[in-house]
Amino acid sequence: MSVTPDEPGEQPEIGYEQARSELMDVVARLESGEADLADAMKLWDRGMYLASVCQRWLDGAKARIEAARPDEA
């Protein structure tokens, strides 16, 4: 499992639904308290990456919706 993309500006290779589902799993694992510190830090990093992937998808959708709206005068 890759924690972060190879390049900082790289487009996410996973879709919104997959990223959201994995993020929910990461949060559940962190909340369970069963991970040791090293694993918890890896999960945290993965969760932050997945949250940014979800945000990029949502920002893109918002931009497309706003672009499709007629200008309000």
Short mmCIF file of N, CA and C in Angstrom, two decimals:
data_model
loop_
_atom_site.label_atom_id
_atom_site.label_comp_id
_atom_site.label_asym_id
_atom_site.label_seq_id
_atom_site.Cartn_x
_atom_site.Cartn_y
_atom_site.Cartn_z
N MET A 1 0.86 -1.18 0.00
CA MET A 1 0.00 0.00 0.00
C MET A 1 0.89 1.23 0.00
N SER A 2 0.69 2.09 -0.99
CA SER A 2 1.46 3.33 -1.09
C SER A 2 0.83 4.37 -0.16
N VAL A 3 1.68 5.09 0.55
CA VAL A 3 1.18 6.09 1.49
C VAL A 3 0.88 7.39 0.78
N THR A 4 1.73 7.80 -0.13
CA THR A 4 1.55 9.06 -0.84
C THR A 4 1.85 8.86 -2.31
N PRO A 5 1.40 9.77 -3.17
CA PRO A 5 1.74 9.64 -4.58
C PRO A 5 3.24 9.83 -4.78
N ASP A 6 3.74 9.35 -5.92
CA ASP A 6 5.17 9.46 -6.20
C ASP A 6 5.61 10.91 -6.31
N GLU A 7 4.81 11.76 -6.88
CA GLU A 7 5.13 13.17 -7.06
C GLU A 7 4.06 14.01 -6.38
N PRO A 8 4.42 15.12 -5.72
CA PRO A 8 3.44 15.93 -4.98
C PRO A 8 2.28 16.43 -5.84
N GLY A 9 2.52 16.82 -7.10
CA GLY A 9 1.45 17.36 -7.93
C GLY A 9 0.73 16.33 -8.76
N GLU A 10 1.04 15.06 -8.54
CA GLU A 10 0.47 13.98 -9.32
C GLU A 10 -1.03 13.84 -9.08
N GLN A 11 -1.77 13.55 -10.14
CA GLN A 11 -3.20 13.33 -10.01
C GLN A 11 -3.45 12.04 -9.25
N PRO A 12 -4.51 11.98 -8.46
CA PRO A 12 -4.79 10.74 -7.74
C PRO A 12 -5.14 9.62 -8.71
N GLU A 13 -4.66 8.44 -8.42
CA GLU A 13 -4.96 7.30 -9.26
C GLU A 13 -6.22 6.58 -8.81
N ILE A 14 -6.81 7.03 -7.72
CA ILE A 14 -8.02 6.38 -7.23
C ILE A 14 -9.18 7.35 -7.30
N GLY A 15 -10.35 6.79 -7.43
CA GLY A 15 -11.55 7.60 -7.51
C GLY A 15 -12.01 8.07 -6.14
N TYR A 16 -12.97 8.95 -6.17
CA TYR A 16 -13.49 9.53 -4.92
C TYR A 16 -14.05 8.44 -4.01
N GLU A 17 -14.90 7.57 -4.55
CA GLU A 17 -15.55 6.56 -3.72
C GLU A 17 -14.54 5.62 -3.07
N GLN A 18 -13.52 5.22 -3.84
CA GLN A 18 -12.49 4.34 -3.30
C GLN A 18 -11.70 5.05 -2.20
N ALA A 19 -11.32 6.31 -2.45
CA ALA A 19 -10.56 7.07 -1.46
C ALA A 19 -11.38 7.27 -0.19
N ARG A 20 -12.65 7.59 -0.35
CA ARG A 20 -13.53 7.81 0.81
C ARG A 20 -13.71 6.53 1.62
N SER A 21 -13.90 5.41 0.93
CA SER A 21 -14.07 4.14 1.61
C SER A 21 -12.81 3.76 2.39
N GLU A 22 -11.65 3.90 1.75
CA GLU A 22 -10.41 3.58 2.44
C GLU A 22 -10.17 4.54 3.61
N LEU A 23 -10.52 5.81 3.43
CA LEU A 23 -10.37 6.79 4.51
C LEU A 23 -11.23 6.39 5.71
N MET A 24 -12.44 5.94 5.45
CA MET A 24 -13.31 5.49 6.55
C MET A 24 -12.69 4.30 7.28
N ASP A 25 -12.06 3.39 6.53
CA ASP A 25 -11.38 2.25 7.16
C ASP A 25 -10.20 2.71 8.01
N VAL A 26 -9.43 3.66 7.49
CA VAL A 26 -8.28 4.19 8.23
C VAL A 26 -8.75 4.83 9.53
N VAL A 27 -9.79 5.63 9.45
CA VAL A 27 -10.31 6.29 10.66
C VAL A 27 -10.77 5.25 11.68
N ALA A 28 -11.46 4.22 11.21
CA ALA A 28 -11.93 3.17 12.13
C ALA A 28 -10.76 2.47 12.80
N ARG A 29 -9.70 2.20 12.05
CA ARG A 29 -8.53 1.54 12.63
C ARG A 29 -7.84 2.44 13.65
N LEU A 30 -7.75 3.73 13.33
CA LEU A 30 -7.14 4.67 14.28
C LEU A 30 -7.98 4.78 15.55
N GLU A 31 -9.30 4.87 15.37
CA GLU A 31 -10.19 5.01 16.53
C GLU A 31 -10.21 3.77 17.41
N SER A 32 -9.91 2.61 16.83
CA SER A 32 -9.92 1.38 17.62
C SER A 32 -8.81 1.36 18.66
N GLY A 33 -7.73 2.12 18.39
CA GLY A 33 -6.61 2.18 19.32
C GLY A 33 -5.73 0.95 19.32
N GLU A 34 -5.93 0.04 18.37
CA GLU A 34 -5.17 -1.20 18.35
C GLU A 34 -3.81 -1.08 17.67
N ALA A 35 -3.60 -0.03 16.89
CA ALA A 35 -2.33 0.12 16.17
C ALA A 35 -1.26 0.66 17.11
N ASP A 36 -0.04 0.13 16.97
CA ASP A 36 1.05 0.70 17.75
C ASP A 36 1.40 2.07 17.16
N LEU A 37 2.29 2.79 17.80
CA LEU A 37 2.59 4.16 17.40
C LEU A 37 3.08 4.25 15.95
N ALA A 38 3.97 3.37 15.55
CA ALA A 38 4.52 3.42 14.19
C ALA A 38 3.42 3.18 13.16
N ASP A 39 2.57 2.18 13.41
CA ASP A 39 1.46 1.91 12.48
C ASP A 39 0.44 3.04 12.49
N ALA A 40 0.19 3.61 13.67
CA ALA A 40 -0.76 4.72 13.77
C ALA A 40 -0.27 5.92 12.95
N MET A 41 1.03 6.17 12.97
CA MET A 41 1.59 7.29 12.19
C MET A 41 1.45 7.02 10.69
N LYS A 42 1.67 5.78 10.27
CA LYS A 42 1.49 5.42 8.86
C LYS A 42 0.03 5.57 8.46
N LEU A 43 -0.86 5.11 9.33
CA LEU A 43 -2.29 5.27 9.05
C LEU A 43 -2.68 6.73 8.97
N TRP A 44 -2.15 7.55 9.87
CA TRP A 44 -2.43 8.99 9.86
C TRP A 44 -1.99 9.61 8.53
N ASP A 45 -0.76 9.28 8.10
CA ASP A 45 -0.26 9.81 6.83
C ASP A 45 -1.14 9.37 5.66
N ARG A 46 -1.53 8.10 5.66
CA ARG A 46 -2.39 7.60 4.59
C ARG A 46 -3.74 8.32 4.63
N GLY A 47 -4.28 8.51 5.82
CA GLY A 47 -5.55 9.20 5.96
C GLY A 47 -5.48 10.63 5.45
N MET A 48 -4.40 11.32 5.75
CA MET A 48 -4.24 12.69 5.27
C MET A 48 -4.18 12.72 3.74
N TYR A 49 -3.45 11.77 3.16
CA TYR A 49 -3.39 11.68 1.69
C TYR A 49 -4.77 11.42 1.12
N LEU A 50 -5.49 10.45 1.70
CA LEU A 50 -6.82 10.12 1.18
C LEU A 50 -7.79 11.30 1.32
N ALA A 51 -7.69 12.02 2.42
CA ALA A 51 -8.53 13.21 2.60
C ALA A 51 -8.22 14.24 1.53
N SER A 52 -6.95 14.39 1.17
CA SER A 52 -6.60 15.37 0.12
C SER A 52 -7.10 14.90 -1.24
N VAL A 53 -7.08 13.59 -1.49
CA VAL A 53 -7.63 13.06 -2.74
C VAL A 53 -9.12 13.38 -2.81
N CYS A 54 -9.84 13.11 -1.75
CA CYS A 54 -11.28 13.40 -1.71
C CYS A 54 -11.53 14.88 -1.93
N GLN A 55 -10.74 15.73 -1.29
CA GLN A 55 -10.92 17.18 -1.43
C GLN A 55 -10.66 17.62 -2.86
N ARG A 56 -9.65 17.05 -3.52
CA ARG A 56 -9.38 17.40 -4.92
C ARG A 56 -10.54 17.02 -5.82
N TRP A 57 -11.11 15.82 -5.58
CA TRP A 57 -12.28 15.41 -6.37
C TRP A 57 -13.45 16.37 -6.14
N LEU A 58 -13.70 16.72 -4.88
CA LEU A 58 -14.81 17.61 -4.58
C LEU A 58 -14.58 19.02 -5.14
N ASP A 59 -13.35 19.52 -5.05
CA ASP A 59 -13.04 20.83 -5.61
C ASP A 59 -13.24 20.83 -7.12
N GLY A 60 -12.85 19.75 -7.78
CA GLY A 60 -13.04 19.65 -9.22
C GLY A 60 -14.50 19.63 -9.60
N ALA A 61 -15.30 18.89 -8.84
CA ALA A 61 -16.74 18.83 -9.11
C ALA A 61 -17.37 20.20 -8.90
N LYS A 62 -16.97 20.89 -7.85
CA LYS A 62 -17.51 22.22 -7.58
C LYS A 62 -17.17 23.19 -8.70
N ALA A 63 -15.93 23.11 -9.19
CA ALA A 63 -15.51 24.00 -10.27
C ALA A 63 -16.31 23.72 -11.54
N ARG A 64 -16.57 22.44 -11.84
CA ARG A 64 -17.37 22.11 -13.04
C ARG A 64 -18.80 22.61 -12.90
N ILE A 65 -19.36 22.49 -11.71
CA ILE A 65 -20.74 22.97 -11.48
C ILE A 65 -20.80 24.48 -11.63
N GLU A 66 -19.83 25.17 -11.02
CA GLU A 66 -19.81 26.63 -11.13
C GLU A 66 -19.60 27.09 -12.57
N ALA A 67 -18.79 26.36 -13.32
CA ALA A 67 -18.54 26.71 -14.72
C ALA A 67 -19.79 26.49 -15.58
N ALA A 68 -20.63 25.55 -15.17
CA ALA A 68 -21.83 25.25 -15.96
C ALA A 68 -22.98 26.19 -15.64
N ARG A 69 -22.91 26.89 -14.53
CA ARG A 69 -23.96 27.84 -14.15
C ARG A 69 -23.92 29.05 -15.05
N PRO A 70 -25.10 29.54 -15.41
CA PRO A 70 -25.12 30.80 -16.17
C PRO A 70 -24.69 31.95 -15.25
N ASP A 71 -24.05 32.92 -15.82
CA ASP A 71 -23.62 34.10 -15.04
C ASP A 71 -24.86 34.80 -14.50
N GLU A 72 -24.80 35.13 -13.22
CA GLU A 72 -25.92 35.87 -12.61
C GLU A 72 -25.58 37.35 -12.65
N ALA A 73 -26.41 38.11 -13.30
CA ALA A 73 -26.15 39.54 -13.44
C ALA A 73 -26.89 40.34 -12.41
#
